[in-house]
PDB file of C-alpha atoms in Angstrom:
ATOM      1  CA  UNK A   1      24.554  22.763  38.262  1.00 36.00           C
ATOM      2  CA  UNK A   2      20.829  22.803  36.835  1.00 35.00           C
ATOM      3  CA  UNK A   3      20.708  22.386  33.584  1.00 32.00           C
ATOM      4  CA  UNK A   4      20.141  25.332  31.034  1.00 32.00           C
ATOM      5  CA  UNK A   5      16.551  25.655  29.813  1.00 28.00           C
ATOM      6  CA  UNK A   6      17.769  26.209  26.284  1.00 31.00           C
ATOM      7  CA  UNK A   7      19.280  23.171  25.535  1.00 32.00           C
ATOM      8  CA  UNK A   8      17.298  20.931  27.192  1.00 35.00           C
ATOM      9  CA  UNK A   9      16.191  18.050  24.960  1.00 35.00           C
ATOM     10  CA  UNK A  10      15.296  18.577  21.493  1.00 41.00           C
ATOM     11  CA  UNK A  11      16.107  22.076  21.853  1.00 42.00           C
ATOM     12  CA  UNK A  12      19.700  21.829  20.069  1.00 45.00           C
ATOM     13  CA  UNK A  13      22.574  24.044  21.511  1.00 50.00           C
ATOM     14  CA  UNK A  14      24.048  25.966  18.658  1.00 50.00           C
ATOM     15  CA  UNK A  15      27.620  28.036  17.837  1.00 48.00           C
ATOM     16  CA  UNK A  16      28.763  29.081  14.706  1.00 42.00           C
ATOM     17  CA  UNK A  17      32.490  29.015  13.987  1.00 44.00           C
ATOM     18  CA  UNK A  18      32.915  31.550  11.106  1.00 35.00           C
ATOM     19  CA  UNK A  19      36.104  29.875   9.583  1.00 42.00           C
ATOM     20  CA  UNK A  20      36.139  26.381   8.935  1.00 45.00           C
ATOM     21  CA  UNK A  21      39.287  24.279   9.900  1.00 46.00           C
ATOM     22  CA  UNK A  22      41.432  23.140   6.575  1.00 44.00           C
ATOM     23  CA  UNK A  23      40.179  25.701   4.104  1.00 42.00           C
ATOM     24  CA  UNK A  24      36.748  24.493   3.775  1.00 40.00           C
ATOM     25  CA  UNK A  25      34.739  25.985   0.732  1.00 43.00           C
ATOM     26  CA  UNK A  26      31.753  26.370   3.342  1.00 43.00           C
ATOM     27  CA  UNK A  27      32.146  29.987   4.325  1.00 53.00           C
ATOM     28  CA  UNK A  28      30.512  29.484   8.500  1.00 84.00           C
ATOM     29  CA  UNK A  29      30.127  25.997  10.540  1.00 87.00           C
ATOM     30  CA  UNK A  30      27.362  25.685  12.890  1.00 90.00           C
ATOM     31  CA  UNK A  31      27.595  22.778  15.369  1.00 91.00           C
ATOM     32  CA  UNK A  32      24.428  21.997  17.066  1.00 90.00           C
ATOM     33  CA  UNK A  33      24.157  20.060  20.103  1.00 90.00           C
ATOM     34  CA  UNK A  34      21.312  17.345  21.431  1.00 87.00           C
ATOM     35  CA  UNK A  35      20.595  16.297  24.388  1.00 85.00           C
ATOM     36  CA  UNK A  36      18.652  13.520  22.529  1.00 84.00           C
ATOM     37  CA  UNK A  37      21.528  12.260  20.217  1.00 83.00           C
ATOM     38  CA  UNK A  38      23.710   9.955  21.845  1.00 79.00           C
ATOM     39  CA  UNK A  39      26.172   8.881  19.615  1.00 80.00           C
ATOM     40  CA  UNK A  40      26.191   9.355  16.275  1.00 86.00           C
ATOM     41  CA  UNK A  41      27.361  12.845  14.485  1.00 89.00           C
ATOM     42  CA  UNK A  42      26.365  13.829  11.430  1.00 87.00           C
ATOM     43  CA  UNK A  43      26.549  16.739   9.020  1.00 87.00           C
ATOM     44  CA  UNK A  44      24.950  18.367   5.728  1.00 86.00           C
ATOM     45  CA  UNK A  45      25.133  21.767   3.703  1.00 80.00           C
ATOM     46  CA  UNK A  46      23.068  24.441   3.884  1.00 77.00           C
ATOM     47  CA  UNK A  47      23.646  26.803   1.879  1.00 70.00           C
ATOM     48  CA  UNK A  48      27.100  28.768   2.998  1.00 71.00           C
ATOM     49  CA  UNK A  49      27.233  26.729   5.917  1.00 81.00           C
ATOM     50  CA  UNK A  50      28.187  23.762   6.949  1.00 87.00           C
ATOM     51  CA  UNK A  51      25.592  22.189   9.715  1.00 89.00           C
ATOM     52  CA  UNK A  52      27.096  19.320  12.041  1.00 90.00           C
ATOM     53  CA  UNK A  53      24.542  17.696  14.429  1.00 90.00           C
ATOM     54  CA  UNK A  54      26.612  15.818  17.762  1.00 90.00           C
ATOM     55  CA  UNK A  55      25.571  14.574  21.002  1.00 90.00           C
ATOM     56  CA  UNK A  56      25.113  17.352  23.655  1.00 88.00           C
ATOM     57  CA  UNK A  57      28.090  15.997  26.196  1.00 88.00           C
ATOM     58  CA  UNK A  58      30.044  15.895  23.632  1.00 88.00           C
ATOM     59  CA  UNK A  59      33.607  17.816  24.821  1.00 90.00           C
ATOM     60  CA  UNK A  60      34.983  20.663  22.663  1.00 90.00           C
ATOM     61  CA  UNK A  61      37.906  18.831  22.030  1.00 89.00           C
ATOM     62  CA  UNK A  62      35.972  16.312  20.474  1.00 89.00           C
ATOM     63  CA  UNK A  63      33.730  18.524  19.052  1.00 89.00           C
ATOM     64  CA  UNK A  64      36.678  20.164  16.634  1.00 88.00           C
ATOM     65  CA  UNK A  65      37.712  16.406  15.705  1.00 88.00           C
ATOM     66  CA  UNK A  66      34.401  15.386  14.322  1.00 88.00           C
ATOM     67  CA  UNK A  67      34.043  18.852  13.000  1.00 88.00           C
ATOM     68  CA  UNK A  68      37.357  18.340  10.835  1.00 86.00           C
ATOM     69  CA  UNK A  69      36.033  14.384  10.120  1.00 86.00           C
ATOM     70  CA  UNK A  70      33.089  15.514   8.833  1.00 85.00           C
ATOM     71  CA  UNK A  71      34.239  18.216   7.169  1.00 84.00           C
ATOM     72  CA  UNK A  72      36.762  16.124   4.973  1.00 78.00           C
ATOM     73  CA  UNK A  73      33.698  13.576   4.672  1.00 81.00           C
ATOM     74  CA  UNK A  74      31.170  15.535   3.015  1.00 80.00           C
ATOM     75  CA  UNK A  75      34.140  16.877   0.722  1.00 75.00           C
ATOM     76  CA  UNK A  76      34.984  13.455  -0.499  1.00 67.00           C
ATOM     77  CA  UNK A  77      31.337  12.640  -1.141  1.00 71.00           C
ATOM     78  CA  UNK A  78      30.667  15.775  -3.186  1.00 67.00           C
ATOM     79  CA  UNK A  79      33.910  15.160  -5.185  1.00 58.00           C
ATOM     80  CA  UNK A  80      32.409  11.603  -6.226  1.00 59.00           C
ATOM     81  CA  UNK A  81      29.485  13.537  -7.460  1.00 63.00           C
ATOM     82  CA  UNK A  82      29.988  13.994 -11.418  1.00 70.00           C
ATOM     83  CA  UNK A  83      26.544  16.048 -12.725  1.00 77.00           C
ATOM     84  CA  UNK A  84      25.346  15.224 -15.904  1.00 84.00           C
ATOM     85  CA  UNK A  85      24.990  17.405 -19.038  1.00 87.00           C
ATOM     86  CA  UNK A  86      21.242  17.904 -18.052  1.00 89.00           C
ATOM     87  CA  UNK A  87      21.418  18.130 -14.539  1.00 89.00           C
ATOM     88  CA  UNK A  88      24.474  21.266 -15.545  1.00 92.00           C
ATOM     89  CA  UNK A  89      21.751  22.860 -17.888  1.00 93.00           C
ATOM     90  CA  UNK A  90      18.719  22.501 -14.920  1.00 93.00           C
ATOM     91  CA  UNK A  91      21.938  24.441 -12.453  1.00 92.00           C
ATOM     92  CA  UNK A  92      23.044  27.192 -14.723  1.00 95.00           C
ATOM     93  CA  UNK A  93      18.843  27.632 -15.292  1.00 95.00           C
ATOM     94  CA  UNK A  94      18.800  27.752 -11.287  1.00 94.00           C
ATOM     95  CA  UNK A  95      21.785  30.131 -10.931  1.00 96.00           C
ATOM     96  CA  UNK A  96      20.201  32.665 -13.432  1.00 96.00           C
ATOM     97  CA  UNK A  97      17.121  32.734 -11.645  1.00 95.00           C
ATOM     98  CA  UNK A  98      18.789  33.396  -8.248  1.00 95.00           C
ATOM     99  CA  UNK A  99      21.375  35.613  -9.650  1.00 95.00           C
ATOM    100  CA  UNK A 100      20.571  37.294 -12.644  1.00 96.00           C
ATOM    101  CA  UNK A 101      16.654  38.138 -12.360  1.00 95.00           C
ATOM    102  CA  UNK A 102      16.246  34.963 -14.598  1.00 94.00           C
ATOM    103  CA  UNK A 103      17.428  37.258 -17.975  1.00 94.00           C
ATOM    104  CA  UNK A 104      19.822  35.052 -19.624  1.00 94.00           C
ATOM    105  CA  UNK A 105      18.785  30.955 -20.600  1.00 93.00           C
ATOM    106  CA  UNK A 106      21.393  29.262 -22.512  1.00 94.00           C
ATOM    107  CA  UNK A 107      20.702  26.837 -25.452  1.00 94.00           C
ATOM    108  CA  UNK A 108      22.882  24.400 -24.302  1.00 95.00           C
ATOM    109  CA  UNK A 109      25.185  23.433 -21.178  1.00 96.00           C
ATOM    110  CA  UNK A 110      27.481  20.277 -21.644  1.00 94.00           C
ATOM    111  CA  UNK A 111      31.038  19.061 -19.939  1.00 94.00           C
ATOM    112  CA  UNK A 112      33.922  19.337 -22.418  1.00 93.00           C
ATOM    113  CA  UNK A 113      37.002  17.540 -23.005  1.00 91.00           C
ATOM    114  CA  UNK A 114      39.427  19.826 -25.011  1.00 91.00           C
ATOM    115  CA  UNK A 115      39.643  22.873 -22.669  1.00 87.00           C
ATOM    116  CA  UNK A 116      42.694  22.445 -20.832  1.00 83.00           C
ATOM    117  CA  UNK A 117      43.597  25.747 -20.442  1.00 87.00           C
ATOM    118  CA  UNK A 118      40.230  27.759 -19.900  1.00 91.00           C
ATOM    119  CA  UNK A 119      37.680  26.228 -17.009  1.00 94.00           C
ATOM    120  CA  UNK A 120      34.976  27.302 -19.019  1.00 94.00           C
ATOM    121  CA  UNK A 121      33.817  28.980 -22.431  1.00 94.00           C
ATOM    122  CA  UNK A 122      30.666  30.213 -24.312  1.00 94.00           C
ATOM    123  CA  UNK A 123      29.424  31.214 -28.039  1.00 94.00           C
ATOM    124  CA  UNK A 124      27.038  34.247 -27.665  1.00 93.00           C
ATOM    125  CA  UNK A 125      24.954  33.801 -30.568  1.00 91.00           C
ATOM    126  CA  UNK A 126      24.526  30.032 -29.763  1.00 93.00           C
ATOM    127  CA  UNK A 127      23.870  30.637 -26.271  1.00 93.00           C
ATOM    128  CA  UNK A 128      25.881  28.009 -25.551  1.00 95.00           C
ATOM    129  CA  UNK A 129      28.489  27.071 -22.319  1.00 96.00           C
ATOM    130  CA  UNK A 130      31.125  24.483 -22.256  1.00 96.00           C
ATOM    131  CA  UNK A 131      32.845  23.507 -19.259  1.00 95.00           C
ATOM    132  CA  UNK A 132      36.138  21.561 -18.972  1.00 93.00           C
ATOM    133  CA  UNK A 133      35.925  18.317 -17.175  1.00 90.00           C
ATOM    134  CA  UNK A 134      38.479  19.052 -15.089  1.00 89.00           C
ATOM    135  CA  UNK A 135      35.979  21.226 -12.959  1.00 90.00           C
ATOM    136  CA  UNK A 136      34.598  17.666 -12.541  1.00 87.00           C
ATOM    137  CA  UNK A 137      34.880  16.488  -8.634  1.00 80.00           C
ATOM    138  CA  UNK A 138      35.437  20.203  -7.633  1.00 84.00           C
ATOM    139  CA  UNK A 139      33.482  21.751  -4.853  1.00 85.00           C
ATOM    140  CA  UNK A 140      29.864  22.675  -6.010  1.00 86.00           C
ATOM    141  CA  UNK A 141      30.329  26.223  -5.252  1.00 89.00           C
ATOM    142  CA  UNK A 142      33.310  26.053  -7.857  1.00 91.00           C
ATOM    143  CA  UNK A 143      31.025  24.764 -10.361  1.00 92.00           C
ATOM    144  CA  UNK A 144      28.453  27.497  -9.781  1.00 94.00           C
ATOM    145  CA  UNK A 145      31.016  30.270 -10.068  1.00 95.00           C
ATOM    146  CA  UNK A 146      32.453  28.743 -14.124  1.00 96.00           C
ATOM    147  CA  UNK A 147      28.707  28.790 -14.610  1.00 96.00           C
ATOM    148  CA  UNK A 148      27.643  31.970 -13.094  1.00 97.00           C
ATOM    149  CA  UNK A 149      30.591  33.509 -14.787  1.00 96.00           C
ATOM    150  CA  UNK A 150      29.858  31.956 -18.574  1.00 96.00           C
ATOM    151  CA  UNK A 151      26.197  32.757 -17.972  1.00 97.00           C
ATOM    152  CA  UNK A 152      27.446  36.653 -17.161  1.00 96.00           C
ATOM    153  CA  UNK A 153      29.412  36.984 -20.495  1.00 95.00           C
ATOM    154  CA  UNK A 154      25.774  35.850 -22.120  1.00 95.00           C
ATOM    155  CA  UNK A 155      24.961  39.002 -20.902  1.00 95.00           C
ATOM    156  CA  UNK A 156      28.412  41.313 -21.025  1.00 94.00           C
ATOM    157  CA  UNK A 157      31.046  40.277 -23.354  1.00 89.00           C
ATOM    158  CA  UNK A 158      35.010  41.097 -22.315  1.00 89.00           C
ATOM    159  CA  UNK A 159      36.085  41.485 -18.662  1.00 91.00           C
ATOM    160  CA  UNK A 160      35.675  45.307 -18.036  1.00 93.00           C
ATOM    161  CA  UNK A 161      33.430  47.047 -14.748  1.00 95.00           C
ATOM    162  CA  UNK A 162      29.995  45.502 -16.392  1.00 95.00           C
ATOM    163  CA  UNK A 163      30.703  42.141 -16.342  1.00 94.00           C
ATOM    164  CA  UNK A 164      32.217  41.920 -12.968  1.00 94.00           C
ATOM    165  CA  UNK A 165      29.868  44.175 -11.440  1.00 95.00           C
ATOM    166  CA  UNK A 166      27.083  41.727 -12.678  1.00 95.00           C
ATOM    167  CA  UNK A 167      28.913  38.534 -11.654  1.00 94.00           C
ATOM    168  CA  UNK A 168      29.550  39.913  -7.688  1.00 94.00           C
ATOM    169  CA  UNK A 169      26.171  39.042  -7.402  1.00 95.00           C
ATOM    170  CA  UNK A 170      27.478  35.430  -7.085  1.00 95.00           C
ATOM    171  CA  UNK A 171      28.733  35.810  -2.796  1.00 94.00           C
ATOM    172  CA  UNK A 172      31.443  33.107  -3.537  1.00 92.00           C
ATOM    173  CA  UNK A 173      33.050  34.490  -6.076  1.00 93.00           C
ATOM    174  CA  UNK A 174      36.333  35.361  -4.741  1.00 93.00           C
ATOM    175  CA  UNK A 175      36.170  32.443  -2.602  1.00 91.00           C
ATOM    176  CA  UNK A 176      35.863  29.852  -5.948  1.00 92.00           C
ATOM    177  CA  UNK A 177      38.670  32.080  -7.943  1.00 92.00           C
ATOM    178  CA  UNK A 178      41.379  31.309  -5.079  1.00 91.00           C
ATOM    179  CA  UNK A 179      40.521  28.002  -5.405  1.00 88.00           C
ATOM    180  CA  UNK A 180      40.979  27.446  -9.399  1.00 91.00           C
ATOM    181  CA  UNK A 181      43.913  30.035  -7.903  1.00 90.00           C
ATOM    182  CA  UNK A 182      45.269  27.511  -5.972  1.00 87.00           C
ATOM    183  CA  UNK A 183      44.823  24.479  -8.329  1.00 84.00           C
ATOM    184  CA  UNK A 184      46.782  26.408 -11.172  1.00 85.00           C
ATOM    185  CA  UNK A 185      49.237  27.015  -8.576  1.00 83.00           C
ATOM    186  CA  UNK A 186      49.723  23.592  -7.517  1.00 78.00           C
ATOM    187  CA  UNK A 187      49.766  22.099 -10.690  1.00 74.00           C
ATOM    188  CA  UNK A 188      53.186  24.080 -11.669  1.00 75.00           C
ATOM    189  CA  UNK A 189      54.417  22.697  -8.197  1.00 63.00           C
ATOM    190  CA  UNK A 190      57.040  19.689  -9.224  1.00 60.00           C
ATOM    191  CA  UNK A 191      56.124  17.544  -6.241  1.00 48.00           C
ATOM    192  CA  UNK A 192      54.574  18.337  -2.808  1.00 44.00           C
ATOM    193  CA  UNK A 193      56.661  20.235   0.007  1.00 46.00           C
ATOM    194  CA  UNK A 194      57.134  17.520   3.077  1.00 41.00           C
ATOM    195  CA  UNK A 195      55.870  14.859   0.996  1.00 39.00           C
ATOM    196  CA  UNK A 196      56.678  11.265   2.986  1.00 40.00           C
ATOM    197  CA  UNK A 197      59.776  10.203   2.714  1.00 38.00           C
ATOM    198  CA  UNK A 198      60.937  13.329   1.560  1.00 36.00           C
ATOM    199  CA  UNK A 199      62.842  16.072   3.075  1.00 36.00           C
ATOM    200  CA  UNK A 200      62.313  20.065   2.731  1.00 37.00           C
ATOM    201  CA  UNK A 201      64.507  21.980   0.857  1.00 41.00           C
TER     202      UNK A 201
END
């Protein structure tokens, strides 16, 4: 069979899967293929996708288990990634920019210790957000929707249409609230179900 002028060498084959396997935070994957890479598979964000770069003759088979590997990969690295107090203040600056038309610049932006039952908090007239540090390790997307949302009560105080009208702006909003969702949920859990060495109820 003659091979496809597309995807000859370094013209990478592309598909986008628009779920990711396991619950992903990245919203679409997009698997490129290269004729030129032989072994090696790699894979990065961009943006709301996930990108993973493998060999052209690659099988599909294969291509879903390094998809999943890499997948559960970049989530462990991100999770070792702890951002600083300054590095949090230079994000929530970013996030404005992008998603409030730059309006609202807090004082301050640090990690807190003694919120245990909020994910994130901020004084108005100081201009000031807190986040708990149990955000720390979270997806990145997570930690952009705590800020995005303490950087929207800057703007709107309380919870009513104005406020949430102004935080849809952030796309992964719902995404990032069914996963704090899920954490609160699985806290309350007193072990988990099919555990080893454990039967189900």
């Amino acid at each position: 069979m003659p091979a496809d002028p597309l995807h000859r060498a370094g013209q990478p084959q592309r598909s986008t899967t628009s779920q990711p396997p396991g619950g992903s935070g990245a919203s679409a994957i997009e698997v490129r293929r290269s004729a030129r890479r032989r072994r090696t598979v790699s894979a990065y964000r961009e943006g709301d996708r996930t990108v993973v770069l493998i060999p052209a003759r690659m099988s599909k088979a294969e291509e879903q288990r390094w998809v999943t590997v890499m997948l559960d990969k970049l989530a462990a690295q991100e999770s070792r990634r702890v951002l600083g107090d300054a590095e949090l203040a230079e994000r929530a600056a970013r996030l404005s920019d992008q998603y409030f038309g730059g309006r609202v610049r807090p004082a301050s932006v640090r990690w807190v210790t003694n919120q245990n039952t909020r994910w994130g908090s901020c004084t108005p007239a100081e201009g000031s957000i807190r986040l708990s540090h149990r955000l720390q390790g979270m997806p990145e997307y997570v930690v952009d929707y705590v800020l995005c949302h303490e950087l929207a009560h800057l703007l709107v105080p309380g919870h009513g249409p104005d406020f949430w009208r102004l935080l849809g702006a952030y796309p992964r909003t719902e995404r990032a609230r069914g996963y704090l969702e899920g954490v609160v949920a699985a806290a309350r859990l007193p072990h988990v179900p099919g555990a080893r060495g454990e039967r189900d109820a």
